[in-house]
mmCIF file of C-alpha atoms in Angstrom:
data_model
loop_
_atom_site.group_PDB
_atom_site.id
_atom_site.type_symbol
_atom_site.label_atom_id
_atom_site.label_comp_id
_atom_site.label_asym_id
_atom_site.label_seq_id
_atom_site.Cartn_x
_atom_site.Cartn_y
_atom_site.Cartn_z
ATOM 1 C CA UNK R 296 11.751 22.110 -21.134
ATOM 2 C CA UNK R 297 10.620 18.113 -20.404
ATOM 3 C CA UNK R 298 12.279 18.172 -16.959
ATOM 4 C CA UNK R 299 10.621 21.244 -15.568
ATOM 5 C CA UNK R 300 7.014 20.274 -16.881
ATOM 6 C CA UNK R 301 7.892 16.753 -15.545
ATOM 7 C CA UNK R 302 8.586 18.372 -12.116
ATOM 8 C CA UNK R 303 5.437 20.561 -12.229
ATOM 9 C CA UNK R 304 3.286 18.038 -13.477
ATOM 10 C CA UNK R 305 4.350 15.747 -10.428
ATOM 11 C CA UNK R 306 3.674 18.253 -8.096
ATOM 12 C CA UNK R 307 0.368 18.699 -9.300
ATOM 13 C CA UNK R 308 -0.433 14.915 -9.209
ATOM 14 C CA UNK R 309 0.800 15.275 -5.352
ATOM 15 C CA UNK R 310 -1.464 18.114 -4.673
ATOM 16 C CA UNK R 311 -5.019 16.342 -6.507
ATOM 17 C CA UNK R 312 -4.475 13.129 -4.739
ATOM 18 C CA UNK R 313 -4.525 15.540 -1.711
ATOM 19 C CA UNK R 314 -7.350 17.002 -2.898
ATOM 20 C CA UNK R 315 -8.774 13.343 -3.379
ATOM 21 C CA UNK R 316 -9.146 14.121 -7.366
ATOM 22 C CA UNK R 317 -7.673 10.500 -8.169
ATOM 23 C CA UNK R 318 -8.974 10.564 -11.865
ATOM 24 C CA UNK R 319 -7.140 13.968 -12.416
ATOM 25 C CA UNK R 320 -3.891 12.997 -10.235
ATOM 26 C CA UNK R 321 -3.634 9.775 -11.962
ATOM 27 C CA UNK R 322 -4.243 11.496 -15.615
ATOM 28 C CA UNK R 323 -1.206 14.066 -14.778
ATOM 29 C CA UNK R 324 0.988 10.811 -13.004
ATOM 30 C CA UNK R 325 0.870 9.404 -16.212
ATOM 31 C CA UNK R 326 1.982 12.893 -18.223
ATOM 32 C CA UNK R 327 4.827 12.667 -15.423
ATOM 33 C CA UNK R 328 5.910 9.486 -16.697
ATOM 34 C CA UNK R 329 6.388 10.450 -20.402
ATOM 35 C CA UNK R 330 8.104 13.005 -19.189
ATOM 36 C CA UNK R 331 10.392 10.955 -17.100
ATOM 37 C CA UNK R 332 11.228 8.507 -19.775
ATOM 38 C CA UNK R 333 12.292 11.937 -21.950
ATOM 39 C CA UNK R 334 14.985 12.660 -19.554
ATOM 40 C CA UNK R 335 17.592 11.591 -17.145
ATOM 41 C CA UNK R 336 16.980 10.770 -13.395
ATOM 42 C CA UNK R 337 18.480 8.399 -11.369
ATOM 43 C CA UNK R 338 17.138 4.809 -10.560
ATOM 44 C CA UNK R 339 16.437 5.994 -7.398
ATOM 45 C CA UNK R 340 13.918 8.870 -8.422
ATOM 46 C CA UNK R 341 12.598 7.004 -11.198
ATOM 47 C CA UNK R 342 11.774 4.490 -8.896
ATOM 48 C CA UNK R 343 9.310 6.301 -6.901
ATOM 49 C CA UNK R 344 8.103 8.114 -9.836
ATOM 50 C CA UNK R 345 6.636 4.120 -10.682
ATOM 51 C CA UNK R 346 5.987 3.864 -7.292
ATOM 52 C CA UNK R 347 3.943 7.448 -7.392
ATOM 53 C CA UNK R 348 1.714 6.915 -10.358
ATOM 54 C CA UNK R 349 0.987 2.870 -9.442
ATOM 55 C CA UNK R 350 -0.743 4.411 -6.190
ATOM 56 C CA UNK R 351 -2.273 7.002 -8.621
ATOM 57 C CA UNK R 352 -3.615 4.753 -10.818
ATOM 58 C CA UNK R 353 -4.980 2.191 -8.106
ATOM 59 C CA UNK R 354 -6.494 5.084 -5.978
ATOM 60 C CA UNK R 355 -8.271 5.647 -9.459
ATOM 61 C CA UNK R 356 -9.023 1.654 -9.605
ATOM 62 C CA UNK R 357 -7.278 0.832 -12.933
ATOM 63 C CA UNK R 358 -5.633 -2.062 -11.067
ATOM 64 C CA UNK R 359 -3.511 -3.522 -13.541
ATOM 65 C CA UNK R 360 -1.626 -0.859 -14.372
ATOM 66 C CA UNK R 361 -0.878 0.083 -10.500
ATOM 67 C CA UNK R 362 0.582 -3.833 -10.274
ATOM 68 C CA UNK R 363 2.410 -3.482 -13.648
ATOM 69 C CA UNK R 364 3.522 -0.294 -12.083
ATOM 70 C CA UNK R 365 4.523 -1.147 -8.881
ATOM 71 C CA UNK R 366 6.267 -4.702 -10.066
ATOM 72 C CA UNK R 367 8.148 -1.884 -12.303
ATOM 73 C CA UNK R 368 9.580 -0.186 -9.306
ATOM 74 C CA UNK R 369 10.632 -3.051 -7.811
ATOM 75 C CA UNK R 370 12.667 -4.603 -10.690
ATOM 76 C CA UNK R 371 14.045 -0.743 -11.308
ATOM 77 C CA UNK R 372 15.748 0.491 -7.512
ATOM 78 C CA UNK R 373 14.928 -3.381 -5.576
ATOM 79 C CA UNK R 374 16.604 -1.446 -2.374
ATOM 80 C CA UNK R 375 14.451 -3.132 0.682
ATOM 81 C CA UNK R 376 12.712 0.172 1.620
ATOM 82 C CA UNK R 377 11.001 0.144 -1.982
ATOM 83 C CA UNK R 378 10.126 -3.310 -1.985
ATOM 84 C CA UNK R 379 8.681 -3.519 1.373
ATOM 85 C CA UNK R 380 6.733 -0.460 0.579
ATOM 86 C CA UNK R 381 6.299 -1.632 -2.861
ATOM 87 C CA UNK R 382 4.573 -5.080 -1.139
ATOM 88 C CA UNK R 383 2.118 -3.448 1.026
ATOM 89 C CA UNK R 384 0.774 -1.349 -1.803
ATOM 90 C CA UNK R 385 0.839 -4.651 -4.399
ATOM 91 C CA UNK R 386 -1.240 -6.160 -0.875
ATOM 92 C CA UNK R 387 -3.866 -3.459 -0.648
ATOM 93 C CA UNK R 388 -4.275 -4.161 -4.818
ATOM 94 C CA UNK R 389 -4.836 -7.821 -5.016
ATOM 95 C CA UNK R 390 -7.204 -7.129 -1.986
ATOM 96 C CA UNK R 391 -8.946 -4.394 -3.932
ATOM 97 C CA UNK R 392 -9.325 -7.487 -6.632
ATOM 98 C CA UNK R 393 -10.310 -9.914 -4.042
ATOM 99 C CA UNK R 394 -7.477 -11.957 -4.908
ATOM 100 C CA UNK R 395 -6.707 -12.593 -1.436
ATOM 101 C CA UNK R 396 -4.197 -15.544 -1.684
ATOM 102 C CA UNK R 397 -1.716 -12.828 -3.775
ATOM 103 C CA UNK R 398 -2.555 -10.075 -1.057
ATOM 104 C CA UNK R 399 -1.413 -12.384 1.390
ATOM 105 C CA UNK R 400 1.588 -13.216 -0.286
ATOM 106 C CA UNK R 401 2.582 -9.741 -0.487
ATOM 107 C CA UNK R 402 1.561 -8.137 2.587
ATOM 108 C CA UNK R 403 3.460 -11.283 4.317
ATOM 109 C CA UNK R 404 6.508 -9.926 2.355
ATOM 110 C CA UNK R 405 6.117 -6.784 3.372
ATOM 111 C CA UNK R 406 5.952 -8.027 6.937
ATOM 112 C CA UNK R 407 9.109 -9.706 6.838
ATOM 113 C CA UNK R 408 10.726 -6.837 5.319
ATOM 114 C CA UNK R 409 9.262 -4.303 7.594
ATOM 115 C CA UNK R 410 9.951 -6.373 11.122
ATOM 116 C CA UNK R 411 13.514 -5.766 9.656
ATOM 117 C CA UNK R 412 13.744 -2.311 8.711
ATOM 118 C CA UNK R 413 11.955 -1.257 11.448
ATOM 119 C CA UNK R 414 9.204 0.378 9.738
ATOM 120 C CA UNK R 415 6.738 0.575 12.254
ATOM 121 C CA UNK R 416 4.062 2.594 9.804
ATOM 122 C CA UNK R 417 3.929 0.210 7.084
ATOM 123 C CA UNK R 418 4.361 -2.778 8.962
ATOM 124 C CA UNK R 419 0.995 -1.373 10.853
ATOM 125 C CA UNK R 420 -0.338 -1.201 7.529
ATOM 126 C CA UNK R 421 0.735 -4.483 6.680
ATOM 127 C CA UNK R 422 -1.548 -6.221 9.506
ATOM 128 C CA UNK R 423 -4.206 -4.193 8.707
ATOM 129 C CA UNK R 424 -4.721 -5.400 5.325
ATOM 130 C CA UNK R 425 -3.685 -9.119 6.484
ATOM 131 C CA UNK R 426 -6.682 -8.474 8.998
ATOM 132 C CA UNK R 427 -9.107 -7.247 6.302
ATOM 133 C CA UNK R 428 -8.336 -9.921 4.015
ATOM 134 C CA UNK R 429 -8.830 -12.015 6.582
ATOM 135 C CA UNK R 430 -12.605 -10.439 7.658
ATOM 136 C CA UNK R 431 -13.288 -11.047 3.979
ATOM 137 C CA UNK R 432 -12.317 -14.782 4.572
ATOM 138 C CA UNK R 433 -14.282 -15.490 7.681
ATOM 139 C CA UNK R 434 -17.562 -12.943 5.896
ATOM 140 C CA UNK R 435 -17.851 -16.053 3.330
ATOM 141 C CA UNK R 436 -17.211 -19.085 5.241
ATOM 142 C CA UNK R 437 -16.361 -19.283 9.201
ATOM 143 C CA UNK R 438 -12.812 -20.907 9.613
ATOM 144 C CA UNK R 439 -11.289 -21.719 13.091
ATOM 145 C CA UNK R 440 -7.485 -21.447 11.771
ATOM 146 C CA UNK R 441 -8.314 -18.217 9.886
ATOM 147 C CA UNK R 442 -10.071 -16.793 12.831
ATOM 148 C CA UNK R 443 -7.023 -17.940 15.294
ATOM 149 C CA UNK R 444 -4.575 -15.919 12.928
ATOM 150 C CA UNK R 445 -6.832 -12.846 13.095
ATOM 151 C CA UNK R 446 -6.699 -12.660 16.577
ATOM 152 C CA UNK R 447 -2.892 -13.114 16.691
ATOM 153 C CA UNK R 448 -2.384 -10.832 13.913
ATOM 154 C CA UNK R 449 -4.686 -7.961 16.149
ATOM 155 C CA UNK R 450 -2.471 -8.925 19.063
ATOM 156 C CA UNK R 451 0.691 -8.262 17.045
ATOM 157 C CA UNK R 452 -0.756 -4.502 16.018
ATOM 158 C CA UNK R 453 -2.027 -3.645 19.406
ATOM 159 C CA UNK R 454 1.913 -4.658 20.398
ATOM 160 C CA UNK R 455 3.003 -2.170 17.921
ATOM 161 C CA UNK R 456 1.397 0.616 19.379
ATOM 162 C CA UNK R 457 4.298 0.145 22.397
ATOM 163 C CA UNK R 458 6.986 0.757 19.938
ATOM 164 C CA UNK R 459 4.974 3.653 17.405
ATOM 165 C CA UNK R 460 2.254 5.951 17.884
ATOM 166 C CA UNK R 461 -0.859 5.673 15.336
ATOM 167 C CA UNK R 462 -2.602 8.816 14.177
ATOM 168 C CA UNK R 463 -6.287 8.793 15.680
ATOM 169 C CA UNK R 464 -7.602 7.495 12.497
ATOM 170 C CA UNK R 465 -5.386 4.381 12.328
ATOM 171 C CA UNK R 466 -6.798 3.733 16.134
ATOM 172 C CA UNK R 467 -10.169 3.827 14.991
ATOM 173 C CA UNK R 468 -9.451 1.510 11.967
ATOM 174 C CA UNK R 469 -7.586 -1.194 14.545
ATOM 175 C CA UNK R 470 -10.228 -0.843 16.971
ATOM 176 C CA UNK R 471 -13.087 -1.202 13.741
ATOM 177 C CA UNK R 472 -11.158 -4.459 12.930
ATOM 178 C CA UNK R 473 -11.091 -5.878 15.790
ATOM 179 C CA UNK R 474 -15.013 -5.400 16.041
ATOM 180 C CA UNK R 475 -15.690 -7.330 12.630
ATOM 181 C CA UNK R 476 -12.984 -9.882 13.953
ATOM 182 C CA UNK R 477 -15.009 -10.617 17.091
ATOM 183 C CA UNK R 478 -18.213 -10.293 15.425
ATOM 184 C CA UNK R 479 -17.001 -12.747 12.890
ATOM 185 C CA UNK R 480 -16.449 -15.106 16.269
ATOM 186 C CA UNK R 481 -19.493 -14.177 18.170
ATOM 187 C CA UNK R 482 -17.745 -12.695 21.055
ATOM 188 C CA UNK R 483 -18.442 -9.297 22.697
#
């Protein structure tokens, strides 16, 4: 029957983005979402089901249809805990594109929404990218107001770390950005 393929076949997208097969995960996210539109689920589920195959299909770097995917989500379950989520992930796209203004307009979103939910992980996240995008700012021309807002931005991530623990990679990816944003100054 659809609904027990469509449950199988979402598992299995699950397990080969684990496995780091994005091509394959995305290719069965996308079997999972004729499935899905076969059958009943709530908004709720069929939410994240959007939300599951737009990070499919942009860890496979078909970028439009993550953001068609993602904007999707949004306009189907707009609770704040989707959108926020929702934002980062439409941030770390439009970065992917180099469309940095839009990545900044989401992950600034997301930041807002985060501070407020108390979503310490994604809000993390949320820096990160803002720093990155950032990085790729001051890489192409040197800008004293960008550079400023790096530095805060690293102060307001190290401040997390008070309030949430980061896994050791996380660390290392703070501590790598805050590298390129000195470097980007000249300081040691």
């Amino acid at each position: 029957d659809y609904e027990s393929s469509a449950r199988i076949s979402r598992e299995y997208a699950k397990y080969l983005r684990v496995k780091r097969d994005y091509s394959m995960s995305y290719s069965y996210g996308k079997k999972v979402l004729s499935y899905f539109d076969l059958i009943e689920v709530s908004p709720d589920e069929y939410s994240m089901i959007l939300f599951e195959v737009g990070k499919f299909a942009s860890l496979d770097a078909d970028f439009v249809t993550a953001i068609k995917l993602y904007e999707r989500s949004n306009e189907k379950y707009p609770t704040d805990a989707v959108k926020a989520r929702t934002y980062v992930e439409l941030g770390s796209v439009y970065l992917s594109t180099e469309d940095y203004g839009k990545a900044l307009d989401y992950l600034n979103k997301a930041i807002e929404l985060n501070k407020k939910l108390k979503n310490y992980h994604d809000l993390a996240n949320s820096y990160m990218y803002i720093i990155g995008v950032q990085i790729q700012s001051l890489d192409q021309e040197f800008d004293s107001i960008t550079a400023k807002s790096s530095l805060e931005n690293l102060e307001k991530l190290e401040a997390l770390r008070s309030v949430h623990t980061f896994s050791n990679l996380k660390n290392q990816v703070i501590y790598l950005e805050k590298a390129q944003v000195y470097s980007c100054l000249g300081l040691p």
